């Protein structure tokens, strides 16, 4: 839905090899096969042609990133630890800067900008707007520069980075719609909770676009 005089943008979240089964990613999310990525590509391309401004996020970690279990001796993948009072899930190493599976799997020319996140080894960054240390990315200023008021958000993972990005967008004052059918979650239960949490924050959940 486009409100007259208000511009609508699109944020494609973390559609990268390491999160897909298609590319046998290290943190592959169920259902992210080639058909899913093809659908995301097609819809994103169409939105771009229809005049929506398309933005992307890219998880982009250094090898010594705090979220990798391998950087915490004795810890295993998916263990949860506390760091300075914050909860940190320990993930398999993924989206390492400049590796094949860190690529965004949608034609990069479609994007007005791809905002990288998780570059600081000390902080994780599920949100495309800011990291766990509170450092802002360029996302909000770029959206404002483009007079974006409304946002479609979709990608991987519904219950992690899509959720965090959508909620931060809503908190920043954007009118947000998350497209469920263009998103995949890490686990069914956390995905259901995430969808409910987003609805409770005033985010519209659409099945398909
Ligand atoms: C993500 C876990 C770790 C995501 C990123 O894109 O949802 N999940 N880093
Ligand atoms: Zn990550």
CSV table of N, CA and C in Angstrom, one decimal, residues 115-183:
chain,number,residue,atom,x,y,z
A,115,UNK,N,23.6,-2.0,3.2
A,115,UNK,CA,24.2,-1.6,4.4
A,115,UNK,C,24.8,-2.8,5.1
A,116,UNK,N,26.0,-2.7,5.4
A,116,UNK,CA,26.7,-3.8,6.1
A,116,UNK,C,26.6,-3.7,7.6
A,117,UNK,N,26.5,-4.8,8.3
A,117,UNK,CA,26.4,-4.8,9.7
A,117,UNK,C,27.2,-5.9,10.3
A,118,UNK,N,27.5,-5.7,11.6
A,118,UNK,CA,28.3,-6.8,12.3
A,118,UNK,C,29.7,-6.7,12.0
A,119,UNK,N,30.2,-5.5,11.6
A,119,UNK,CA,31.6,-5.3,11.2
A,119,UNK,C,32.5,-5.2,12.5
A,120,UNK,N,32.0,-4.7,13.6
A,120,UNK,CA,32.7,-4.5,14.8
A,120,UNK,C,32.9,-5.9,15.5
A,121,UNK,N,34.1,-6.4,15.7
A,121,UNK,CA,34.3,-7.7,16.3
A,121,UNK,C,33.7,-7.8,17.7
A,122,UNK,N,33.4,-6.7,18.3
A,122,UNK,CA,32.9,-6.8,19.7
A,122,UNK,C,31.4,-6.9,19.9
A,123,UNK,N,30.7,-6.6,18.8
A,123,UNK,CA,29.2,-6.5,18.9
A,123,UNK,C,28.5,-7.2,17.8
A,124,UNK,N,27.5,-8.0,18.2
A,124,UNK,CA,26.6,-8.5,17.1
A,124,UNK,C,25.6,-7.5,16.7
A,125,UNK,N,25.0,-7.7,15.5
A,125,UNK,CA,24.1,-6.7,15.0
A,125,UNK,C,23.1,-7.4,14.1
A,126,UNK,N,22.0,-7.8,14.8
A,126,UNK,CA,20.9,-8.4,14.1
A,126,UNK,C,20.1,-7.4,13.3
A,127,UNK,N,20.0,-6.2,13.8
A,127,UNK,CA,19.3,-5.1,13.2
A,127,UNK,C,20.2,-4.4,12.1
A,128,UNK,N,19.5,-4.0,11.1
A,128,UNK,CA,20.2,-3.3,10.0
A,128,UNK,C,20.4,-1.8,10.4
A,129,UNK,N,19.8,-1.4,11.5
A,129,UNK,CA,19.8,0.0,12.0
A,129,UNK,C,20.9,0.3,13.0
A,130,UNK,N,21.2,-0.7,13.8
A,130,UNK,CA,22.2,-0.5,14.9
A,130,UNK,C,22.8,-1.8,15.5
A,131,UNK,N,24.0,-1.8,16.0
A,131,UNK,CA,24.5,-3.0,16.7
A,131,UNK,C,24.2,-3.0,18.1
A,132,UNK,N,24.6,-4.1,18.8
A,132,UNK,CA,24.3,-4.4,20.2
A,132,UNK,C,25.0,-3.4,21.1
A,133,UNK,N,26.0,-2.7,20.6
A,133,UNK,CA,26.7,-1.6,21.3
A,133,UNK,C,26.0,-0.3,21.2
A,134,UNK,N,25.0,-0.2,20.3
A,134,UNK,CA,24.2,1.0,20.1
A,134,UNK,C,24.8,1.9,19.0
A,135,UNK,N,25.8,1.4,18.3
A,135,UNK,CA,26.3,2.2,17.1
A,135,UNK,C,25.4,2.0,15.9
A,136,UNK,N,25.0,3.2,15.4
A,136,UNK,CA,24.0,3.2,14.3
A,136,UNK,C,24.7,2.9,13.0
A,137,UNK,N,24.0,2.2,12.1
A,137,UNK,CA,24.5,2.0,10.7
A,137,UNK,C,24.1,3.3,10.0
A,138,UNK,N,24.3,3.3,8.7
A,138,UNK,CA,23.9,4.4,7.8
A,138,UNK,C,22.4,4.2,7.4
A,139,UNK,N,21.8,3.1,7.8
A,139,UNK,CA,20.4,2.9,7.3
A,139,UNK,C,19.4,4.0,7.5
A,140,UNK,N,19.3,4.5,8.7
A,140,UNK,CA,18.2,5.5,8.9
A,140,UNK,C,18.5,6.8,8.2
A,141,UNK,N,19.8,7.2,8.2
A,141,UNK,CA,20.1,8.5,7.4
A,141,UNK,C,19.9,8.3,5.9
A,142,UNK,N,20.2,7.1,5.4
A,142,UNK,CA,20.0,6.9,4.0
A,142,UNK,C,18.5,6.9,3.6
A,143,UNK,N,17.7,6.2,4.5
A,143,UNK,CA,16.2,6.2,4.2
A,143,UNK,C,15.7,7.6,4.3
A,144,UNK,N,16.1,8.4,5.3
A,144,UNK,CA,15.6,9.8,5.4
A,144,UNK,C,16.1,10.6,4.2
A,145,UNK,N,17.3,10.5,3.8
A,145,UNK,CA,17.8,11.2,2.6
A,145,UNK,C,16.9,10.9,1.4
A,146,UNK,N,16.3,9.7,1.4
A,146,UNK,CA,15.5,9.3,0.2
A,146,UNK,C,14.0,9.5,0.5
A,147,UNK,N,13.7,10.2,1.6
A,147,UNK,CA,12.3,10.5,2.0
A,147,UNK,C,11.4,9.3,2.1
A,148,UNK,N,12.0,8.2,2.5
A,148,UNK,CA,11.2,7.0,2.7
A,148,UNK,C,10.4,7.1,4.0
A,149,UNK,N,9.1,6.8,3.9
A,149,UNK,CA,8.2,6.8,5.1
A,149,UNK,C,7.7,5.4,5.4
A,150,UNK,N,7.5,4.6,4.4
A,150,UNK,CA,7.0,3.2,4.5
A,150,UNK,C,8.0,2.2,4.1
A,151,UNK,N,8.0,1.0,4.7
A,151,UNK,CA,9.0,0.0,4.4
A,151,UNK,C,8.4,-1.4,4.3
A,152,UNK,N,8.7,-2.1,3.2
A,152,UNK,CA,8.5,-3.5,3.2
A,152,UNK,C,9.9,-4.1,3.7
A,153,UNK,N,9.8,-5.1,4.6
A,153,UNK,CA,11.0,-5.8,5.1
A,153,UNK,C,10.8,-7.3,4.9
A,154,UNK,N,11.8,-8.0,4.4
A,154,UNK,CA,11.7,-9.4,4.3
A,154,UNK,C,13.1,-10.0,4.1
A,155,UNK,N,13.3,-11.3,4.2
A,155,UNK,CA,14.6,-11.9,4.0
A,155,UNK,C,14.8,-13.0,5.1
A,156,UNK,N,16.1,-13.1,5.6
A,156,UNK,CA,16.5,-14.1,6.5
A,156,UNK,C,17.2,-13.5,7.7
A,157,UNK,N,17.0,-13.9,8.9
A,157,UNK,CA,16.0,-14.8,9.3
A,157,UNK,C,14.8,-14.1,10.0
A,158,UNK,N,13.6,-14.6,9.7
A,158,UNK,CA,12.4,-14.0,10.3
A,158,UNK,C,12.5,-13.7,11.8
A,159,UNK,N,13.1,-14.7,12.5
A,159,UNK,CA,13.1,-14.6,14.0
A,159,UNK,C,14.4,-14.0,14.5
A,160,UNK,N,15.3,-13.5,13.6
A,160,UNK,CA,16.5,-12.9,14.1
A,160,UNK,C,16.7,-11.5,13.4
A,161,UNK,N,17.2,-11.5,12.2
A,161,UNK,CA,17.6,-10.2,11.6
A,161,UNK,C,16.4,-9.5,11.0
A,162,UNK,N,15.4,-10.2,10.5
A,162,UNK,CA,14.2,-9.5,9.9
A,162,UNK,C,13.5,-8.9,11.1
A,163,UNK,N,13.3,-9.7,12.1
A,163,UNK,CA,12.6,-9.1,13.3
A,163,UNK,C,13.3,-7.9,13.9
A,164,UNK,N,14.6,-8.0,14.1
A,164,UNK,CA,15.3,-6.9,14.7
A,164,UNK,C,15.3,-5.6,13.8
A,165,UNK,N,15.4,-5.8,12.5
A,165,UNK,CA,15.4,-4.7,11.6
A,165,UNK,C,14.0,-4.1,11.5
A,166,UNK,N,13.0,-4.9,11.4
A,166,UNK,CA,11.6,-4.4,11.4
A,166,UNK,C,11.2,-3.6,12.6
A,167,UNK,N,11.6,-4.2,13.8
A,167,UNK,CA,11.2,-3.5,15.0
A,167,UNK,C,12.0,-2.2,15.2
A,168,UNK,N,13.3,-2.1,14.8
A,168,UNK,CA,14.0,-0.9,14.9
A,168,UNK,C,13.4,0.1,13.9
A,169,UNK,N,13.0,-0.4,12.7
A,169,UNK,CA,12.4,0.5,11.7
A,169,UNK,C,11.1,1.1,12.3
A,170,UNK,N,10.3,0.3,12.9
A,170,UNK,CA,9.0,0.8,13.5
A,170,UNK,C,9.4,1.8,14.6
A,171,UNK,N,10.3,1.5,15.4
A,171,UNK,CA,10.7,2.4,16.5
A,171,UNK,C,11.3,3.7,16.0
A,172,UNK,N,11.9,3.7,14.8
A,172,UNK,CA,12.4,4.9,14.1
A,172,UNK,C,11.3,5.7,13.4
A,173,UNK,N,10.0,5.2,13.5
A,173,UNK,CA,8.9,5.9,12.9
A,173,UNK,C,8.4,5.5,11.5
A,174,UNK,N,9.0,4.5,11.0
A,174,UNK,CA,8.6,4.1,9.7
A,174,UNK,C,7.4,3.2,9.8
A,175,UNK,N,6.5,3.2,8.8
A,175,UNK,CA,5.4,2.3,8.8
A,175,UNK,C,5.8,1.0,8.1
A,176,UNK,N,5.8,-0.1,8.9
A,176,UNK,CA,6.5,-1.3,8.4
A,176,UNK,C,5.6,-2.4,8.1
A,177,UNK,N,5.9,-3.1,7.0
A,177,UNK,CA,5.2,-4.3,6.6
A,177,UNK,C,6.2,-5.4,6.4
A,178,UNK,N,6.1,-6.5,7.1
A,178,UNK,CA,7.0,-7.6,6.9
A,178,UNK,C,6.3,-8.6,6.0
A,179,UNK,N,7.0,-9.1,5.0
A,179,UNK,CA,6.4,-10.1,4.1
A,179,UNK,C,6.8,-11.5,4.5
A,180,UNK,N,5.9,-12.2,5.1
A,180,UNK,CA,6.2,-13.5,5.7
A,180,UNK,C,6.6,-14.6,4.6
A,181,UNK,N,6.0,-14.6,3.5
A,181,UNK,CA,6.3,-15.5,2.4
A,181,UNK,C,7.6,-15.3,1.7
A,182,UNK,N,8.2,-14.1,2.0
A,182,UNK,CA,9.6,-13.9,1.4
A,182,UNK,C,10.6,-13.9,2.5
A,183,UNK,N,10.3,-14.6,3.6
A,183,UNK,CA,11.2,-14.7,4.8
A,183,UNK,C,11.2,-16.1,5.3
